[in-house]
Amino acid sequence: MDSFQSCQSTAHTRTLFDAVAARLPSRLKLASQLTSAYADAPVHSMTVSNVMGGMRGLPCILWEVSGTDKDGITYHGRTLSELQGLLPSWNGSSQVSPEAMLWYLYTASVPTRAELEAFSADLLRRSTLPAEVEEFCDRISSDISSIAQMIMCLSVLAPSSKFTAALAQGVPKMQLWRYALEDALDSTARVPMIAARIYINKYREGKHPDALLDPRVDLAENFTRLIGRVGDADFTELIRLYWGLHMDHGANVSAHTMRLSGSAWSDPYLTLASGLISGTGILHAGAIIQALRYNQGMLSALGTEPSDEAIEEYVTKTIANGCVVPGYGHALLRTADPRLEPIVHFLNCRPPQEDNEGAAMLRLIRLTTAIVPDVLRKHIPRMKSHAPNVDSLSGCLMYAQGLDVDFILLVMACSRGMGFMAQYVWDRALGLPIERPLSITMDQLMAQL
């Protein structure tokens, strides 16, 4: 097969294929050292709490692109704030380029300006959708949720997988990563195009704006052009911010689901679909919508300028009713969610231009984030983190920028899919095996104690 030959480097500019290939020998050496010299070395003393608590706190999933612990997340050893100072922005933008973040996740290196521009151009070249996918997407009822439509379209894209074709042709195992990377880049470019098409069909009655893809701009701006937000700088910057922030957060539910599917050598398109399915749950990405709905309810009940006492009473009643206060706490983090800071900074620099319900919710959130943590500490002291998380604000900000509630998760899904594909490719490059943990019943567990 020669599908990746068109992506080979020019005389002067390194491609993503080159950068991954250059990093691969050192990572293979480390993997070999771990499995040969330290195969039987203990890593963690597993407890009943680890088993009964959904593997929480158990370091058992190898993650190449990032490491997450109670203090936050690092990407190849660097924090999010460090990367915001290191990674380049697109021309005229104040946000880290999502393409630059993606390059970094794949390679652990900061792209040069030439590499970034060539990478962006390659993604644009790959963004054309097969005609059958466009036709299928256009036939889906607009009543179906945006996420469900994307899952369906990814399933239709699956037969175009170059990774699957390579498997059928008997490509050697240690060369499969190249075809996985082909699919990864194709999906990175295509998913935003599908999302834009879903948006047009769902919210603009299939009437596409006159704007065409512009080779001079990045994927985020082309996406905003295609959904009819041409020239909307604030919205384009928000998309860049969110796509950069949400690419990877370790082995959370959606990413772990994709890694599990990918470990069986499912093709990247169906692997992405599996992650989107798991991401809809309200204990994971669906919490973004739960937080938005909760803030809508509080705004309706208390008005735009509630007192501290009114907010405390509202939240206390929520807790007394046995309900979760969405947007607070985290399964792993025990400090403030590091993804919140750049979102708050964006909001301070680019407040909503319209005084709508979304803008009123954002003003309310400024009040609640100062009050709710203390209320949670008072009434739920066993809660391991009372700090606001990224869900508390992210959906509300997109809503304030004019996105319908149903479409918000799909914007996030574009980012998570882009970022996870770096892990998918490295799993193939390192030759990692299928996931197959032991299962154990409670009776068997008790018998061992």
XYZ file of C-alpha atoms in Angstrom:
449
model
C 0.000 0.000 0.000
C 1.215 3.530 -0.708
C -1.532 5.639 0.856
C 0.834 7.565 3.108
C 3.407 8.364 0.446
C 1.666 11.634 -0.423
C 2.321 12.827 3.119
C 6.094 12.400 3.035
C 8.133 15.475 3.893
C 9.377 18.045 1.481
C 13.065 18.900 1.471
C 12.575 21.432 4.260
C 9.463 20.645 6.305
C 9.043 17.667 8.611
C 5.646 15.943 8.480
C 3.803 14.367 11.365
C 4.764 10.952 9.975
C 8.427 11.969 10.145
C 8.091 13.308 13.687
C 6.347 10.189 15.010
C 8.869 7.917 13.276
C 11.761 9.884 14.795
C 10.348 9.519 18.312
C 9.391 5.864 17.961
C 12.808 4.154 18.524
C 13.315 5.742 21.949
C 9.783 4.849 23.037
C 10.170 1.262 21.823
C 13.436 1.031 23.757
C 11.725 2.237 26.935
C 8.826 -0.177 26.415
C 11.269 -3.051 25.937
C 13.164 -2.074 29.075
C 9.974 -1.996 31.133
C 8.711 -5.361 29.892
C 12.041 -7.179 30.105
C 13.999 -5.757 33.034
C 11.040 -4.770 35.221
C 8.245 -7.118 34.181
C 7.691 -8.451 37.710
C 8.356 -5.229 39.622
C 5.414 -4.113 41.809
C 3.748 -0.820 40.863
C 0.779 -0.457 43.197
C -0.725 -2.251 46.167
C -4.283 -2.884 44.996
C -7.051 -2.579 47.560
C -10.676 -3.604 47.754
C -11.494 0.083 47.299
C -9.729 0.040 43.915
C -11.773 -2.964 42.798
C -15.141 -1.827 44.153
C -14.575 1.794 43.137
C -14.398 1.435 39.375
C -10.583 1.074 39.333
C -10.326 4.596 40.734
C -6.791 5.320 41.871
C -5.416 2.203 40.194
C -2.502 2.980 37.806
C -3.189 0.209 35.318
C -3.756 1.827 31.913
C -0.706 2.843 29.927
C -1.238 6.322 28.489
C 1.418 7.637 26.146
C 0.356 11.241 25.628
C -0.427 12.396 29.159
C -0.333 11.580 32.844
C -3.111 12.460 35.282
C -3.113 12.449 39.066
C -4.831 14.240 41.945
C -2.839 17.422 41.242
C -3.783 17.721 37.586
C -2.618 16.613 34.181
C 0.662 16.872 32.316
C 1.127 16.349 28.596
C 4.499 14.746 27.928
C 5.582 16.188 31.272
C 4.277 19.735 30.727
C 1.282 21.383 32.335
C -1.489 23.058 30.404
C -0.315 26.508 31.476
C 3.228 25.724 30.317
C 1.952 24.613 26.929
C -0.065 27.784 26.514
C 3.218 29.666 26.679
C 5.075 27.261 24.382
C 2.725 26.274 21.584
C 2.154 28.640 18.656
C -1.098 30.352 17.767
C -2.651 30.722 14.360
C -2.177 34.030 12.607
C -4.258 36.707 14.334
C -5.333 34.420 17.180
C -4.576 34.694 20.893
C -5.396 31.020 21.512
C -3.072 28.053 21.200
C -3.606 26.476 17.802
C -5.519 23.173 18.137
C -3.308 21.806 15.346
C -0.232 22.749 17.395
C -1.645 20.990 20.459
C -2.415 17.944 18.354
C 1.090 17.899 16.875
C 2.494 18.104 20.393
C 0.368 15.188 21.631
C 1.644 13.008 18.791
C 5.296 14.017 18.961
C 6.111 15.604 22.365
C 7.641 18.456 20.363
C 6.582 22.009 19.570
C 5.932 22.473 15.845
C 7.752 25.123 13.888
C 5.670 27.656 12.009
C 6.381 25.802 8.759
C 5.403 22.457 10.298
C 2.193 23.911 11.696
C 1.176 25.455 8.383
C 1.998 22.279 6.448
C 0.107 20.167 8.981
C -2.937 22.434 8.759
C -2.819 22.288 4.959
C -2.643 18.490 5.069
C -5.708 18.331 7.319
C -7.612 20.625 4.974
C -6.679 18.360 2.057
C -8.085 15.394 3.958
C -11.339 17.090 4.982
C -13.388 16.225 1.891
C -16.187 13.844 2.801
C -17.085 10.869 0.610
C -20.285 11.560 -1.320
C -22.073 8.634 0.316
C -21.366 10.073 3.764
C -22.748 13.484 2.786
C -25.853 11.865 1.316
C -26.361 9.683 4.383
C -25.923 12.634 6.738
C -28.416 14.719 4.781
C -31.048 11.968 5.058
C -30.899 11.708 8.858
C -33.907 13.193 10.636
C -33.096 16.477 12.358
C -34.982 15.182 15.403
C -32.096 12.816 16.162
C -29.496 14.232 18.551
C -26.313 15.690 17.099
C -24.120 13.112 18.862
C -26.250 10.214 17.600
C -26.004 11.592 14.060
C -22.211 11.737 14.335
C -22.073 8.148 15.597
C -24.120 7.043 12.599
C -21.932 8.957 10.147
C -18.736 7.523 11.644
C -20.164 4.059 11.069
C -20.710 4.933 7.416
C -17.106 6.167 7.188
C -15.712 2.907 8.588
C -15.422 1.113 5.206
C -12.952 3.807 4.075
C -10.496 2.869 6.853
C -6.933 2.512 5.567
C -6.019 0.660 8.755
C -8.642 -2.004 8.023
C -7.386 -2.283 4.446
C -3.826 -2.724 5.719
C -4.935 -5.537 8.019
C -6.643 -7.271 5.103
C -3.471 -7.005 3.008
C -1.270 -8.464 5.735
C 0.817 -5.382 6.523
C 3.354 -6.285 9.273
C 2.201 -5.448 12.791
C 4.917 -2.888 13.483
C 4.029 -0.949 10.314
C 0.326 -0.699 11.101
C 0.795 2.592 12.942
C 1.338 4.375 9.636
C -2.096 3.338 8.397
C -3.609 4.076 11.789
C -2.130 7.570 11.492
C -3.622 7.933 8.020
C -7.065 7.200 9.452
C -6.381 9.357 12.499
C -5.610 12.410 10.379
C -8.489 11.698 8.004
C -10.903 11.490 10.941
C -9.452 14.622 12.560
C -10.172 16.538 9.369
C -13.513 14.921 8.574
C -15.271 14.943 11.947
C -15.554 18.776 12.091
C -16.890 18.732 8.523
C -19.546 16.188 9.497
C -20.357 18.244 12.590
C -20.828 21.337 10.428
C -23.101 19.411 8.078
C -25.153 18.120 11.009
C -25.474 21.704 12.262
C -26.687 22.977 8.889
C -29.238 20.185 8.551
C -30.470 20.554 12.123
C -30.512 24.321 12.590
C -30.480 25.865 9.099
C -32.857 23.473 7.313
C -30.025 22.182 5.159
C -29.292 25.620 3.717
C -25.519 25.808 3.490
C -23.889 29.246 3.800
C -22.022 30.607 0.802
C -18.693 30.267 2.621
C -16.295 27.640 1.279
C -13.232 26.107 2.893
C -10.437 28.660 3.007
C -6.910 27.206 2.664
C -5.451 30.277 4.401
C -7.129 29.589 7.752
C -7.148 26.754 10.274
C -9.618 23.955 10.904
C -11.470 25.877 13.623
C -12.124 28.916 11.448
C -13.200 26.763 8.528
C -15.627 24.989 10.851
C -17.135 28.276 12.031
C -17.389 29.474 8.428
C -19.264 26.325 7.425
C -21.894 26.732 10.154
C -22.571 30.320 9.128
C -20.434 32.200 11.675
C -18.170 33.880 9.108
C -16.225 36.744 10.666
C -17.320 35.891 14.217
C -13.902 36.228 15.843
C -15.080 35.591 19.413
C -16.800 32.347 18.479
C -13.857 31.158 16.381
C -11.488 31.854 19.265
C -13.787 29.924 21.602
C -13.705 26.911 19.281
C -9.899 27.078 19.192
C -9.790 27.271 22.982
C -12.166 24.361 23.526
C -10.580 22.126 20.908
C -7.177 22.716 22.450
C -8.364 22.170 26.035
C -10.453 19.049 25.619
C -8.235 16.853 23.450
C -6.975 14.664 26.250
C -7.553 14.135 29.944
C -6.119 10.685 30.481
C -8.162 7.506 30.830
C -11.574 9.028 31.452
C -14.706 7.190 30.346
C -14.802 8.219 26.684
C -11.050 7.920 26.145
C -10.836 4.607 27.992
C -13.742 3.277 25.936
C -11.925 4.233 22.751
C -8.692 2.710 23.982
C -10.470 -0.529 24.872
C -12.129 -0.689 21.450
C -8.886 0.216 19.713
C -6.945 -2.450 21.595
C -8.992 -5.045 19.702
C -7.860 -3.357 16.462
C -11.255 -1.862 15.729
C -10.853 0.724 13.005
C -10.449 4.351 14.123
C -13.902 5.432 12.929
C -15.787 2.807 14.932
C -13.390 3.391 17.822
C -14.371 7.069 17.822
C -18.050 6.116 17.697
C -17.648 3.948 20.798
C -16.147 6.882 22.686
C -18.987 9.195 21.697
C -21.529 6.687 22.976
C -19.896 6.480 26.401
C -19.394 10.234 26.540
C -23.126 10.932 26.575
C -23.528 9.650 30.143
C -24.276 12.294 32.761
C -21.400 11.065 34.922
C -19.017 11.986 32.100
C -19.364 14.551 29.294
C -23.125 14.608 29.713
C -22.422 16.463 32.966
C -21.726 19.531 30.819
C -25.389 19.614 29.859
C -26.488 18.736 33.394
C -24.567 21.750 34.705
C -26.107 23.994 32.073
C -29.619 22.787 32.917
C -28.967 23.211 36.640
C -27.836 26.793 36.117
C -30.879 27.452 33.951
C -33.097 26.185 36.760
C -31.321 28.290 39.372
C -31.545 31.372 37.174
C -35.262 30.810 36.668
C -35.846 30.300 40.390
C -33.617 33.031 41.819
C -33.374 35.673 39.116
C -30.281 37.400 37.776
C -28.962 38.895 41.038
C -29.615 36.427 43.857
C -28.174 36.909 47.323
C -25.529 34.587 48.723
C -28.137 33.246 51.122
C -30.549 32.436 48.288
C -27.858 30.530 46.397
C -26.873 28.590 49.517
C -30.495 27.698 50.211
C -31.037 26.528 46.616
C -27.938 24.321 46.633
C -28.694 22.970 50.111
C -32.154 21.945 48.929
C -30.593 20.139 45.963
C -28.358 18.172 48.324
C -31.224 17.447 50.739
C -33.227 15.975 47.866
C -30.414 13.513 47.241
C -29.392 15.109 43.953
C -25.947 15.918 42.595
C -24.854 19.543 42.229
C -23.349 19.334 38.725
C -20.115 21.123 37.900
C -18.304 20.413 41.163
C -15.876 17.716 42.231
C -13.865 15.370 40.056
C -13.226 11.631 39.915
C -9.478 12.191 40.129
C -8.498 15.828 40.654
C -8.229 17.086 44.230
C -7.413 20.671 43.273
C -9.012 23.228 40.956
C -9.529 21.904 37.435
C -6.631 23.424 35.426
C -8.851 23.675 32.338
C -11.073 26.220 34.075
C -8.484 28.991 34.274
C -8.129 29.589 30.504
C -11.915 29.489 30.104
C -12.361 32.106 32.833
C -9.610 34.192 31.220
C -11.385 33.954 27.864
C -14.656 35.039 29.448
C -12.998 38.017 31.125
C -11.377 39.120 27.859
C -14.302 38.331 25.558
C -17.601 38.616 27.466
C -20.790 37.809 25.518
C -21.929 40.668 23.322
C -25.630 39.938 23.826
C -27.404 40.173 27.173
C -29.260 36.880 26.795
C -30.076 33.954 29.071
C -26.596 32.529 28.553
C -24.927 35.780 29.592
C -27.122 35.931 32.691
C -26.103 32.368 33.561
C -22.445 33.305 33.286
C -22.958 36.156 35.748
C -24.722 33.722 38.063
C -21.845 31.238 37.820
C -19.407 33.924 38.980
C -21.443 34.072 42.189
C -22.032 30.356 42.639
C -18.407 29.274 42.223
C -17.512 31.407 45.244
C -20.336 29.993 47.376
C -21.076 26.400 46.362
C -17.747 24.805 47.433
C -18.311 25.884 51.051
C -21.889 24.601 50.943
C -20.642 21.245 49.682
C -17.968 21.088 52.396
C -20.625 21.746 55.014
C -23.176 19.201 53.820
C -21.015 16.588 52.051
C -17.716 16.554 53.955
C -16.846 13.094 52.593
C -16.751 14.508 49.060
C -13.099 14.327 48.001
C -13.114 17.545 45.981
C -15.488 20.473 46.354
C -13.861 22.645 43.703
C -15.635 23.607 40.474
C -14.668 21.564 37.440
C -14.590 22.419 33.768
C -18.222 21.308 33.321
C -19.425 24.147 35.551
C -18.663 26.758 32.917
C -17.824 25.240 29.543
C -21.327 24.413 28.324
C -22.813 27.649 29.624
C -20.215 29.708 27.772
C -20.973 27.958 24.493
C -24.679 28.451 25.120
C -24.062 32.146 25.711
C -22.233 32.236 22.373
C -25.370 31.030 20.611
C -24.968 27.256 20.374
C -28.004 25.086 20.975
C -27.740 22.773 23.982
C -27.914 19.649 21.822
C -24.914 20.682 19.715
C -22.550 21.575 22.566
C -21.424 18.009 23.274
C -20.622 17.468 19.612
C -18.217 20.418 19.614
C -16.469 18.842 22.606
C -16.502 15.449 20.903
C -14.612 16.850 17.920
C -11.772 17.756 20.261
C -11.726 14.528 22.274
C -11.713 12.488 19.075
C -8.764 14.441 17.677
C -6.742 13.995 20.844
C -7.495 10.339 21.423
C -6.303 9.397 17.960
C -2.766 10.250 19.089
C -3.110 7.554 21.756
C -4.609 5.137 19.207
C -1.647 5.589 16.875
C 0.911 5.177 19.644
C -0.823 2.032 20.889
C -0.296 0.541 17.430
C 3.249 1.905 17.126
C 4.269 0.367 20.461
C 2.559 -2.911 19.639
C 0.490 -2.824 22.821
C -1.772 -5.830 23.455
C -5.524 -6.072 23.779
C -6.925 -5.025 27.149
C -8.087 -8.053 29.122
C -8.255 -7.563 32.901
C -9.357 -10.335 35.231
C -12.929 -10.131 36.455
C -13.831 -11.121 39.988
C -17.087 -11.630 41.871
C -17.710 -10.156 45.298
C -17.755 -13.679 46.721
C -14.337 -14.413 45.227
C -13.070 -11.099 46.538
C -14.318 -11.822 50.038
C -12.712 -15.262 49.949
C -9.311 -13.653 49.388
C -9.555 -11.356 52.416
